[in-house]
mmCIF file of C-alpha atoms and ligand atoms in Angstrom:
data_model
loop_
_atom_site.group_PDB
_atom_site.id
_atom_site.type_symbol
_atom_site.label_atom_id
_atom_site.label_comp_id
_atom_site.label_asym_id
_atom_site.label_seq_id
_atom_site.Cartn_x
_atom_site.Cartn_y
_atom_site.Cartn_z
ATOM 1 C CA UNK A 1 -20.600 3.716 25.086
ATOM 2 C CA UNK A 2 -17.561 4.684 23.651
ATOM 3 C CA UNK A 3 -14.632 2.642 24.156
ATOM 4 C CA UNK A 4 -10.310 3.560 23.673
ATOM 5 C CA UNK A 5 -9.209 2.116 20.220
ATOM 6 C CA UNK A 6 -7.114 -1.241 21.207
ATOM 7 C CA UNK A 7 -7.360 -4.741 20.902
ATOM 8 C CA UNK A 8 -10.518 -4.390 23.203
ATOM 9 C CA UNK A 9 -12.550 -2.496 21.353
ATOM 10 C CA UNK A 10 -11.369 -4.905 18.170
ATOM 11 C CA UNK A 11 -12.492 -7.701 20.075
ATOM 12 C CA UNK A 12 -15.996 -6.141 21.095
ATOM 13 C CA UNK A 13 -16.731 -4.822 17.814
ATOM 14 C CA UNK A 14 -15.753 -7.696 15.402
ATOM 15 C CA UNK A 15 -17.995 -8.220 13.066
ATOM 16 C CA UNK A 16 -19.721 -5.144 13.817
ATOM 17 C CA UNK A 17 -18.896 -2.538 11.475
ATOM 18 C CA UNK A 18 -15.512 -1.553 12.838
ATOM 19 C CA UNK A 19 -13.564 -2.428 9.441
ATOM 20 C CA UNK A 20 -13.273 0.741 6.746
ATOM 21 C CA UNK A 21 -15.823 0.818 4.065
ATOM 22 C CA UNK A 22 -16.097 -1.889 1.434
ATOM 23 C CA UNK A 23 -14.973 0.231 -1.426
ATOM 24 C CA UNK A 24 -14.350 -2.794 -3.941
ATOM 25 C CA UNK A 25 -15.840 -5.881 -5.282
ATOM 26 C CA UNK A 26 -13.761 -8.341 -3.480
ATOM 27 C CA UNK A 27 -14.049 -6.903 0.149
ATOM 28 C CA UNK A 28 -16.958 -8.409 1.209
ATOM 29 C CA UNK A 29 -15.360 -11.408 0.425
ATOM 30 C CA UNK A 30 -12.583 -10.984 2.162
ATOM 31 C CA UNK A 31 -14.727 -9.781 5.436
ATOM 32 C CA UNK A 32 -16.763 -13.038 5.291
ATOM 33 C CA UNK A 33 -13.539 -14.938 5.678
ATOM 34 C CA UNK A 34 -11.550 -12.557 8.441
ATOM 35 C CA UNK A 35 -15.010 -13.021 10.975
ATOM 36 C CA UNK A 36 -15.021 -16.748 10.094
ATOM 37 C CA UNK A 37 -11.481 -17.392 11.239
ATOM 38 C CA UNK A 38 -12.482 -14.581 13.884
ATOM 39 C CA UNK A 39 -15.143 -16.142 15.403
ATOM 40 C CA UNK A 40 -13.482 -19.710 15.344
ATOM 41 C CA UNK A 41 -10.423 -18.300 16.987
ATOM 42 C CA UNK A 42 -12.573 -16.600 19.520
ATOM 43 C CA UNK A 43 -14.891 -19.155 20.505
ATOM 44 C CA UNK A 44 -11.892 -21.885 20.306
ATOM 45 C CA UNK A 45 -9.967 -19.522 23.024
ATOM 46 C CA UNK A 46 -12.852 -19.557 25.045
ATOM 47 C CA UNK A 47 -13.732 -23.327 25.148
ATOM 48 C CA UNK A 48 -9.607 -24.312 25.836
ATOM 49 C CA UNK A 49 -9.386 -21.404 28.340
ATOM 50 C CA UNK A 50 -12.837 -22.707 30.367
ATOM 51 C CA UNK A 51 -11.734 -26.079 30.153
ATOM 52 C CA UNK A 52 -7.577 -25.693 31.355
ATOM 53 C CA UNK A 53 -9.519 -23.629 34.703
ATOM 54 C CA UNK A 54 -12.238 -26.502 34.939
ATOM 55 C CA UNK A 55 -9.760 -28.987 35.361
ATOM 56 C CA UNK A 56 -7.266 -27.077 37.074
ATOM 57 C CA UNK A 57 -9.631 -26.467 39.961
ATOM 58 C CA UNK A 58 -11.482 -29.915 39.733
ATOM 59 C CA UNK A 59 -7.998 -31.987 39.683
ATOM 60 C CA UNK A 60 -5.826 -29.916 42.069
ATOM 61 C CA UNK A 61 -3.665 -31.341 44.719
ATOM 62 C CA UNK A 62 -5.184 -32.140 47.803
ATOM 63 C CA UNK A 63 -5.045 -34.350 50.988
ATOM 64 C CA UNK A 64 -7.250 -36.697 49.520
ATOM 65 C CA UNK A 65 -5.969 -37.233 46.704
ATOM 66 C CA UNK A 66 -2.344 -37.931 46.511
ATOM 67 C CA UNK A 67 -2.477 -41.116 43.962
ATOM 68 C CA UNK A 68 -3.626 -40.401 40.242
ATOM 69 C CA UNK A 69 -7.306 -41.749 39.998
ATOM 70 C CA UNK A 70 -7.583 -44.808 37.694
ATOM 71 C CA UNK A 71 -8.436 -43.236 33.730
ATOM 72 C CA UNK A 72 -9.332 -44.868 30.488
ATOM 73 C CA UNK A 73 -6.509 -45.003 28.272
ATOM 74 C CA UNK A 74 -7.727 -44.489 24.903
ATOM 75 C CA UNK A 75 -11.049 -42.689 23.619
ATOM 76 C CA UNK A 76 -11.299 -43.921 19.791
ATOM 77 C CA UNK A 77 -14.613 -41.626 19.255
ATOM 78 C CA UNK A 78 -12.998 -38.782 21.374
ATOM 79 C CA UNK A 79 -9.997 -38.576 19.045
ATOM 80 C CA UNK A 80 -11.921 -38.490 16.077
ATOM 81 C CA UNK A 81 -13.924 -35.654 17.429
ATOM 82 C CA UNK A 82 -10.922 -33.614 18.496
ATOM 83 C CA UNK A 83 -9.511 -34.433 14.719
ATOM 84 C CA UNK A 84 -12.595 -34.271 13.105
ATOM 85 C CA UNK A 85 -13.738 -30.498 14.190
ATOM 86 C CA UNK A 86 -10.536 -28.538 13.793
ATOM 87 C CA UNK A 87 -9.851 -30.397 10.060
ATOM 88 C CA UNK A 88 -13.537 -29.563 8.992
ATOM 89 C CA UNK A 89 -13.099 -25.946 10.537
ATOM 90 C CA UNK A 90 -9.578 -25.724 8.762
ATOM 91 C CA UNK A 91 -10.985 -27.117 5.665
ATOM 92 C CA UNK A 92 -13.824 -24.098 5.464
ATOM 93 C CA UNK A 93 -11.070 -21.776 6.089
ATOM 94 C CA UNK A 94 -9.409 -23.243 2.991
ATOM 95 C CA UNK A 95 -12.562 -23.180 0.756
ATOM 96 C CA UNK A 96 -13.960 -20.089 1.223
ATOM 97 C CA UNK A 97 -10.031 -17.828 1.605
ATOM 98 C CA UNK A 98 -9.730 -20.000 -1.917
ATOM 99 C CA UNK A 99 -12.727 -18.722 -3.332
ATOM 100 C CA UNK A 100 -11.750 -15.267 -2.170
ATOM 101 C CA UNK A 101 -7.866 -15.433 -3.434
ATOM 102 C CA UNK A 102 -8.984 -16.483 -7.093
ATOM 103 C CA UNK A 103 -11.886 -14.275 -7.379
ATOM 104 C CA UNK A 104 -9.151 -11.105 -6.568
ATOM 105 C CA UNK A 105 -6.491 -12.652 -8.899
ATOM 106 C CA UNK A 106 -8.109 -14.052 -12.150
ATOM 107 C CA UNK A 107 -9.544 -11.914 -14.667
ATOM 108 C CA UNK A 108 -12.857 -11.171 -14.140
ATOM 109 C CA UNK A 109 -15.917 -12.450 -16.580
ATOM 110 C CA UNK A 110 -16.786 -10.150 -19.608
ATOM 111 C CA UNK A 111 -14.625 -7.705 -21.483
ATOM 112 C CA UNK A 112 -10.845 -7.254 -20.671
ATOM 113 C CA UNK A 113 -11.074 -4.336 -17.924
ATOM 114 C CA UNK A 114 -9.239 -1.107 -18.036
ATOM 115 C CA UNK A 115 -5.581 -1.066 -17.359
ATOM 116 C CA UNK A 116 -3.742 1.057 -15.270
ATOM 117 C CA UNK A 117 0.128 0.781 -15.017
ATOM 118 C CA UNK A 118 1.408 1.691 -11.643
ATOM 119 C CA UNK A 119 4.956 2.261 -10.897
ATOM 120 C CA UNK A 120 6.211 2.229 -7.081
ATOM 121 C CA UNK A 121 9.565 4.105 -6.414
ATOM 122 C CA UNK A 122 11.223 5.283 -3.577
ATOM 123 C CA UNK A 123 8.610 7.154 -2.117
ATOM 124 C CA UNK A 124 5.872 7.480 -4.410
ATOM 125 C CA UNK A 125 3.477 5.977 -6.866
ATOM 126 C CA UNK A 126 2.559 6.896 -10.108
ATOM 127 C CA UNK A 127 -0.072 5.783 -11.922
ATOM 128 C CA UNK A 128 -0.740 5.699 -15.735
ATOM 129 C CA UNK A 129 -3.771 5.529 -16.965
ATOM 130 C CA UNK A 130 -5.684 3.994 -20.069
ATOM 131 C CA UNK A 131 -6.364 7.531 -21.517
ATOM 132 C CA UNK A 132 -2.636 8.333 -21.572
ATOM 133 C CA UNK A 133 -3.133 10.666 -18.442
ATOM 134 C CA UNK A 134 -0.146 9.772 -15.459
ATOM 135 C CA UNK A 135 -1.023 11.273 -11.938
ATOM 136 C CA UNK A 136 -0.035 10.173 -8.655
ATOM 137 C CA UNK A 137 -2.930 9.543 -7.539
ATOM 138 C CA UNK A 138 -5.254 6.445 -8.826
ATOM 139 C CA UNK A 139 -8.326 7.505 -10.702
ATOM 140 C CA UNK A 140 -11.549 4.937 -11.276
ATOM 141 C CA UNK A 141 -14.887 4.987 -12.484
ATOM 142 C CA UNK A 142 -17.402 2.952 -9.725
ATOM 143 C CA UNK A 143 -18.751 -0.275 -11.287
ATOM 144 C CA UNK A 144 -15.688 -0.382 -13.999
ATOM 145 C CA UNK A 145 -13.439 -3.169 -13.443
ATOM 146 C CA UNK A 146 -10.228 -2.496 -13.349
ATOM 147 C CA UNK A 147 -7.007 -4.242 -13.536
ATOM 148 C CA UNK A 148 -3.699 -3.035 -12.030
ATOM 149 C CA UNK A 149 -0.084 -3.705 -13.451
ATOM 150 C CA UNK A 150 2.063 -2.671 -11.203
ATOM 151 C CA UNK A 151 6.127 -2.486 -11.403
ATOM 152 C CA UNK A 152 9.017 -1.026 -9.428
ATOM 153 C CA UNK A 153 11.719 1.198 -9.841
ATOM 154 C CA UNK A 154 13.940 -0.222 -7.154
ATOM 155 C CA UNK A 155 12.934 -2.200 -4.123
ATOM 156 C CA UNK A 156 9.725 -4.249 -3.158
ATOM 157 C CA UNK A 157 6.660 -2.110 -2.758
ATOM 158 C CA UNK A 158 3.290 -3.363 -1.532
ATOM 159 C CA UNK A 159 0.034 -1.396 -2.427
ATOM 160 C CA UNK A 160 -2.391 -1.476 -0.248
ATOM 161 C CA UNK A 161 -6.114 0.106 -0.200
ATOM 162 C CA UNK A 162 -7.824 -1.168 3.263
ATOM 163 C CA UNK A 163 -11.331 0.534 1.806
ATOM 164 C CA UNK A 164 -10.970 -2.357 -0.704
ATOM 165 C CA UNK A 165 -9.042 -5.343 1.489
ATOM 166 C CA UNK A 166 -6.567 -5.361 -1.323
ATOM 167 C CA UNK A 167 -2.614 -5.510 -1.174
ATOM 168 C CA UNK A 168 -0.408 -6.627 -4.379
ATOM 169 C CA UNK A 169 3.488 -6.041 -4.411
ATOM 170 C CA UNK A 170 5.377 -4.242 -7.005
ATOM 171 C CA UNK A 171 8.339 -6.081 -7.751
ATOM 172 C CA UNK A 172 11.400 -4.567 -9.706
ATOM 173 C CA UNK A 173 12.238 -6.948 -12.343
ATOM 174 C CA UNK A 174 9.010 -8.012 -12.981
ATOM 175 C CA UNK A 175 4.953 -6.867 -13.454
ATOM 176 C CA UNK A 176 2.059 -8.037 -10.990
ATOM 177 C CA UNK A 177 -1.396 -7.748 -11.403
ATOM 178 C CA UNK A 178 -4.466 -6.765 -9.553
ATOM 179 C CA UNK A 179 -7.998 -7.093 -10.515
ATOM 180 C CA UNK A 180 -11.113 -5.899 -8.610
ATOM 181 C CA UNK A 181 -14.534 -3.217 -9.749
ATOM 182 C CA UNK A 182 -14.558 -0.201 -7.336
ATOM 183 C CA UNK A 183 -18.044 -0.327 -6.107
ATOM 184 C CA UNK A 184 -18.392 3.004 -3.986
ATOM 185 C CA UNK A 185 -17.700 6.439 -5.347
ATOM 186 C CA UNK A 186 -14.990 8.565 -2.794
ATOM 187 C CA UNK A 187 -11.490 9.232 -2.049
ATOM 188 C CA UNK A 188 -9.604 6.697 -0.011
ATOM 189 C CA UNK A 189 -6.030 6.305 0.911
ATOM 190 C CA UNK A 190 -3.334 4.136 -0.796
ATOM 191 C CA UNK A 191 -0.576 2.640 1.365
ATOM 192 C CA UNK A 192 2.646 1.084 0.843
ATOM 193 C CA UNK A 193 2.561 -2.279 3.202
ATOM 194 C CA UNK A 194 6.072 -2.910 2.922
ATOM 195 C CA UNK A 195 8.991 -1.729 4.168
ATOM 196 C CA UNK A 196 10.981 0.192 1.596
ATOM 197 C CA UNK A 197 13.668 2.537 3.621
ATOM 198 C CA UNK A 198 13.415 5.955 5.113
ATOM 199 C CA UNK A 199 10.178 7.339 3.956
ATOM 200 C CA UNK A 200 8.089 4.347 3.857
ATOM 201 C CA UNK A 201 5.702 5.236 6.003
ATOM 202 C CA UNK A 202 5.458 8.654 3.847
ATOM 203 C CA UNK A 203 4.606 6.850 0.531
ATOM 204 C CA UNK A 204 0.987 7.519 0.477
ATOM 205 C CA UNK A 205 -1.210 8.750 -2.839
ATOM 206 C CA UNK A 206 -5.450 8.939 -2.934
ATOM 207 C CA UNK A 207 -7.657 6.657 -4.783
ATOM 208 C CA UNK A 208 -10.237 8.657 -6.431
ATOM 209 C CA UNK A 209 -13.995 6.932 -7.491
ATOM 210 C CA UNK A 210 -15.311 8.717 -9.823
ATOM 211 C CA UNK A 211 -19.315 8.549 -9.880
ATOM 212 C CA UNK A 212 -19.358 8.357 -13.532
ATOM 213 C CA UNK A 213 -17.413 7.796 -16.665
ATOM 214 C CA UNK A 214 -18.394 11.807 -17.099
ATOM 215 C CA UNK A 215 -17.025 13.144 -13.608
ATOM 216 C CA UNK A 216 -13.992 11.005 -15.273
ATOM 217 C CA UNK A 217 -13.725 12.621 -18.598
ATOM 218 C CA UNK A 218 -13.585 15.905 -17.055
ATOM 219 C CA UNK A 219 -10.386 15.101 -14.721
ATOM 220 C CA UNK A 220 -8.903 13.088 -17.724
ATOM 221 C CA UNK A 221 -9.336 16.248 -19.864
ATOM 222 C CA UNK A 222 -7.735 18.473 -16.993
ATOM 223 C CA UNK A 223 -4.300 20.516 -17.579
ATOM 224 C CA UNK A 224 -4.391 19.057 -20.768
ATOM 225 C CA UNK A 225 -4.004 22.309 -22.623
ATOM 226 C CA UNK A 226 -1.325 23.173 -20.611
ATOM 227 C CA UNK A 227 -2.210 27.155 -19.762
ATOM 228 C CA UNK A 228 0.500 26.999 -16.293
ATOM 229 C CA UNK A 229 3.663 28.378 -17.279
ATOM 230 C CA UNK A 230 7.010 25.976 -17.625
ATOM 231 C CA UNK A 231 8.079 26.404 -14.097
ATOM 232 C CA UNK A 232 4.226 26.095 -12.519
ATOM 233 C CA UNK A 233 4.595 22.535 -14.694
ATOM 234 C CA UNK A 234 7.995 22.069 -13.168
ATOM 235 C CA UNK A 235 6.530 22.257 -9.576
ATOM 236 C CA UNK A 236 3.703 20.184 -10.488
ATOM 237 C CA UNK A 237 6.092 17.591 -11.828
ATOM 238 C CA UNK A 238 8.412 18.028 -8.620
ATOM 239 C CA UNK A 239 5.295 16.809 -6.422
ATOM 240 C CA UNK A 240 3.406 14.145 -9.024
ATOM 241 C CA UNK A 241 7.122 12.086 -9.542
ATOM 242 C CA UNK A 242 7.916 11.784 -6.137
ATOM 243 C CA UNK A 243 10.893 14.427 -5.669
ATOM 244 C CA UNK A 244 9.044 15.905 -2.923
ATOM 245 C CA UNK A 245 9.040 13.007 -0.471
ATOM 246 C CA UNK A 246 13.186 13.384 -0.642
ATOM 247 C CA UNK A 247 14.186 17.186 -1.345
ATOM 248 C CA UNK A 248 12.227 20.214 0.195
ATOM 249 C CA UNK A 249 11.732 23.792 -1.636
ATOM 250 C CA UNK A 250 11.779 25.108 1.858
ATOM 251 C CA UNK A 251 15.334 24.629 3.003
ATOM 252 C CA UNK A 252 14.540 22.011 5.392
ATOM 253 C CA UNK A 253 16.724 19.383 5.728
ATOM 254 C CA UNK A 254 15.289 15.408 4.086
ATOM 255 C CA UNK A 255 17.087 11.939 2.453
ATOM 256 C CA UNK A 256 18.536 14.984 -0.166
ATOM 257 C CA UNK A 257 19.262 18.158 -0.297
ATOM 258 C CA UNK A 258 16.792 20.774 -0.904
ATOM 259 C CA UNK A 259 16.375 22.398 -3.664
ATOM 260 C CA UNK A 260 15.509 25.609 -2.297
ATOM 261 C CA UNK A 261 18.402 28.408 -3.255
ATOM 262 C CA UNK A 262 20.174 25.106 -5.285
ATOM 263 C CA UNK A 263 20.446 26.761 -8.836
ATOM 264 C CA UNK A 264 24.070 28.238 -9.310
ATOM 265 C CA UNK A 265 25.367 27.155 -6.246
ATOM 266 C CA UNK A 266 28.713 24.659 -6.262
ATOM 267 C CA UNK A 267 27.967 21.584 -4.384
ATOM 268 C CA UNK A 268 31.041 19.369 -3.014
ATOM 269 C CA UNK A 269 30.934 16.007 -4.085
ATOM 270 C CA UNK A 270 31.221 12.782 -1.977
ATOM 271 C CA UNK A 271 34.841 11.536 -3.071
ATOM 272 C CA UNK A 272 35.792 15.089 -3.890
ATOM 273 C CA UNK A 273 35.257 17.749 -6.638
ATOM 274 C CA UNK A 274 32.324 19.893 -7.005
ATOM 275 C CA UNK A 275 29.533 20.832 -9.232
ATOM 276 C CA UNK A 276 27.684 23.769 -10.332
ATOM 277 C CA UNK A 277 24.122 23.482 -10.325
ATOM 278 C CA UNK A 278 23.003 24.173 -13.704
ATOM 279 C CA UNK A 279 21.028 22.324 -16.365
ATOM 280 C CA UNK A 280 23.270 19.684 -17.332
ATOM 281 C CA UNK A 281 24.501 19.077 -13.837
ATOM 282 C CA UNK A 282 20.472 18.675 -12.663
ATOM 283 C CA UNK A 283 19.872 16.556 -15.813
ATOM 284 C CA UNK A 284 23.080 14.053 -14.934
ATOM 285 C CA UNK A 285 21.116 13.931 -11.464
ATOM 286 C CA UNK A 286 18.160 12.781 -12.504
ATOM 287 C CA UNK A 287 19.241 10.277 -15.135
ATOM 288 C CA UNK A 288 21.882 9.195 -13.397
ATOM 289 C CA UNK A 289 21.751 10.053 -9.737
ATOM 290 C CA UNK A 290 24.556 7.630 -8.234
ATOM 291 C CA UNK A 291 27.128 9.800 -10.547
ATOM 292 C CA UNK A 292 27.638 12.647 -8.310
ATOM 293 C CA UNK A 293 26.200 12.509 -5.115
ATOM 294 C CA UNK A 294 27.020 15.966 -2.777
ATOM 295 C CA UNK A 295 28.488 15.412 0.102
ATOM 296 C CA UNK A 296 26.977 14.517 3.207
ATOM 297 C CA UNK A 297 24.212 12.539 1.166
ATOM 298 C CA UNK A 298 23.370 8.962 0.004
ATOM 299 C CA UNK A 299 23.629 7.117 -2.825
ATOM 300 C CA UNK A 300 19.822 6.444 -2.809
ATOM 301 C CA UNK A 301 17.894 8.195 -5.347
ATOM 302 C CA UNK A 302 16.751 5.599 -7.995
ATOM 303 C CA UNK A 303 17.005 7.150 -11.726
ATOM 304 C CA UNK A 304 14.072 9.460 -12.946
ATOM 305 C CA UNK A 305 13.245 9.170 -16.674
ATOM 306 C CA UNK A 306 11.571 12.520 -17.643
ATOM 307 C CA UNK A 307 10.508 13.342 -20.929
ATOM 308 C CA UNK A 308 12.342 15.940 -22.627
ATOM 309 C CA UNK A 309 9.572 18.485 -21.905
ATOM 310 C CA UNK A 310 9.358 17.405 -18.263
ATOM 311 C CA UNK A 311 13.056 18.225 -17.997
ATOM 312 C CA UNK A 312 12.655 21.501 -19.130
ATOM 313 C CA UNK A 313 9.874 21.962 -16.647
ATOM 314 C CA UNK A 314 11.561 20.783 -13.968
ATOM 315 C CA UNK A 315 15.003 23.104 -14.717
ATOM 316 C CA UNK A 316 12.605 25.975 -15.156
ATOM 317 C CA UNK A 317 11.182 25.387 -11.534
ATOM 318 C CA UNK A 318 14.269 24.891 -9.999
ATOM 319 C CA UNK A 319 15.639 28.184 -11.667
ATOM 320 C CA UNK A 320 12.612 29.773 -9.944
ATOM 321 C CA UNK A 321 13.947 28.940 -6.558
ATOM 322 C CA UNK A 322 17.360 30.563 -7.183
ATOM 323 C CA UNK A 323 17.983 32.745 -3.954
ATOM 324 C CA UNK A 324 17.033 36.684 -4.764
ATOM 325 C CA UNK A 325 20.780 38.446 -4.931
HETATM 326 CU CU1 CUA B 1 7.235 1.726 -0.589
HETATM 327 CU CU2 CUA B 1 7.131 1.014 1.677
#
């Protein structure tokens, strides 16, 4: 039997294999504790619901019985029972989600694990990684803990991975951490969980397992000698920092203007003036977006540090786009 996704088919299959994968160490953890407070909550709405219609029907109105029957006033041993239950049931909730909550934010037992620095920005992620290698998507080695520090460039991010039950914000001002051992080898989707403007729901990057520290190596050790040409790494570098999500090379319209046709063209600026779109007018914009914003746009693009070389990549790809006379 099949059955329509929906709260239904939650309720039906709870506890029976409808969550994603367990993908990390801390998941099953995390499971344990969701069907616990599922089940209570279930069985808890059942009991109340069965008793409210028991005594609805057994203590209705009727001709017969127009005076309220004579009752007992006070039930020590029933109010410690109705006390009792819930604060033991509440109390296991507290224990175990405890257990859970430390085990995903202290550092685990053994060696200091890997680090990899993540930094959220309006709308993408970027990850750098202990060999020195930044992508934009996550790269780990199965059984290797692992310990994110993650930052932000300008509002409150939230990674999530549901294949590992994990979520940690990246905060600008400050770093967080996140500490868990992929335990399945795959390719699994990284969300933001919280709202950060237009393209929120857009900001979305892979989490790669890696089988082995070898299958590793060999991505670590890709495009490092660097055989594309300048504006191939320009293009590369338009996608992996997020420029992407916010300016098309097609001519279709997004938060800012494409950059399809943009080189040499003269842009009119909010509060007047224009601009020529050359290198030192696309350099201003990335260092220091809020300076001239064209018109019709807004002031939203936080500021991109690039590497000198990653400049020049970048101009040399947008040059590439310049509309054929
Ligand atoms: Cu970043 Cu939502």
């Amino acid at each position: 039997m099949t059955l329509a996704p929906g709260p239904l088919r939650s309720l039906l299959l709870a506890g029976a294999g409808y969550l994603p994968e367990r993908a990390s160490s801390v998941a099953e953890g995390v499971d344990h504790v969701f069907h616990f407070i599922f089940w209570v909550s279930a069985v808890s709405l059942v009991l109340i619901v069965a008793v409210t219609l028991l005594f609805v029907f057994r203590y209705r109105a009727s001709a017969s019985r127009q005076a309220p029957e004579a009752s007992p006033d006070h039930s020590t041993r029933l109010e410690l029972t109705w006390s009792g239950i819930p604060l033991l049931l509440v109390m296991v909730m507290f224990g175990i989600s405890t257990k859970v909550y430390l085990d995903m934010t202290g550092a685990p037992p053994g060696p200091a694990p890997a680090q990899v620095k993540v930094m959220a920005r309006k709308w993408s992620w970027w990850f750098d990684h202990p060999n020195g290698k930044g992508a934009k998507d996550l790269h780990l080695v199965v059984g290797q803990p692992v310990e994110l520090v993650l930052a932000s460039a300008d509002v409150v991010h939230s990674l999530y991975v549901p294949q590992f039950r994990l979520k940690q914000d990246a905060v600008p001002g400050r770093y967080t951490r996140m500490n868990f051992t992929p335990i399945m080898a795959g390719t699994f989707p990284i969300l933001c969980a919280e709202y950060c403007g237009t393209n929120h729901s857009q900001m979305m990057a892979d989490v790669v397992i890696h089988p082995d520290q070898a299958s590793y190596d060999a991505w670590a050790a890709e495009g490092r000698s660097p055989t594309l040409s300048l504006a191939e790494q320009g293009r590369k570098l338009f996608d992996e920092k997020g420029c992407s999500a916010c300016h098309s090379d097609d001519g279709s319209a997004g938060v800012g203007p494409t950059v399809k046709g943009l080189w040499g063209k003269t842009e009119k600026l909010v509060g007047g003036g224009t601009a020529t779109v050359d290198e030192n007018y696309v350099r201003e914009s990335i260092v220091t977006p809020a300076r001239k914003i064209v018109a019709g746009y807004e002031d939203m693009m936080p500021p991109m540090p690039l590497e000198e070389q990653e400049m020049l990549a970048v101009i040399a790809y947008l040059q590439s786009l310049k509309e054929k006379p």
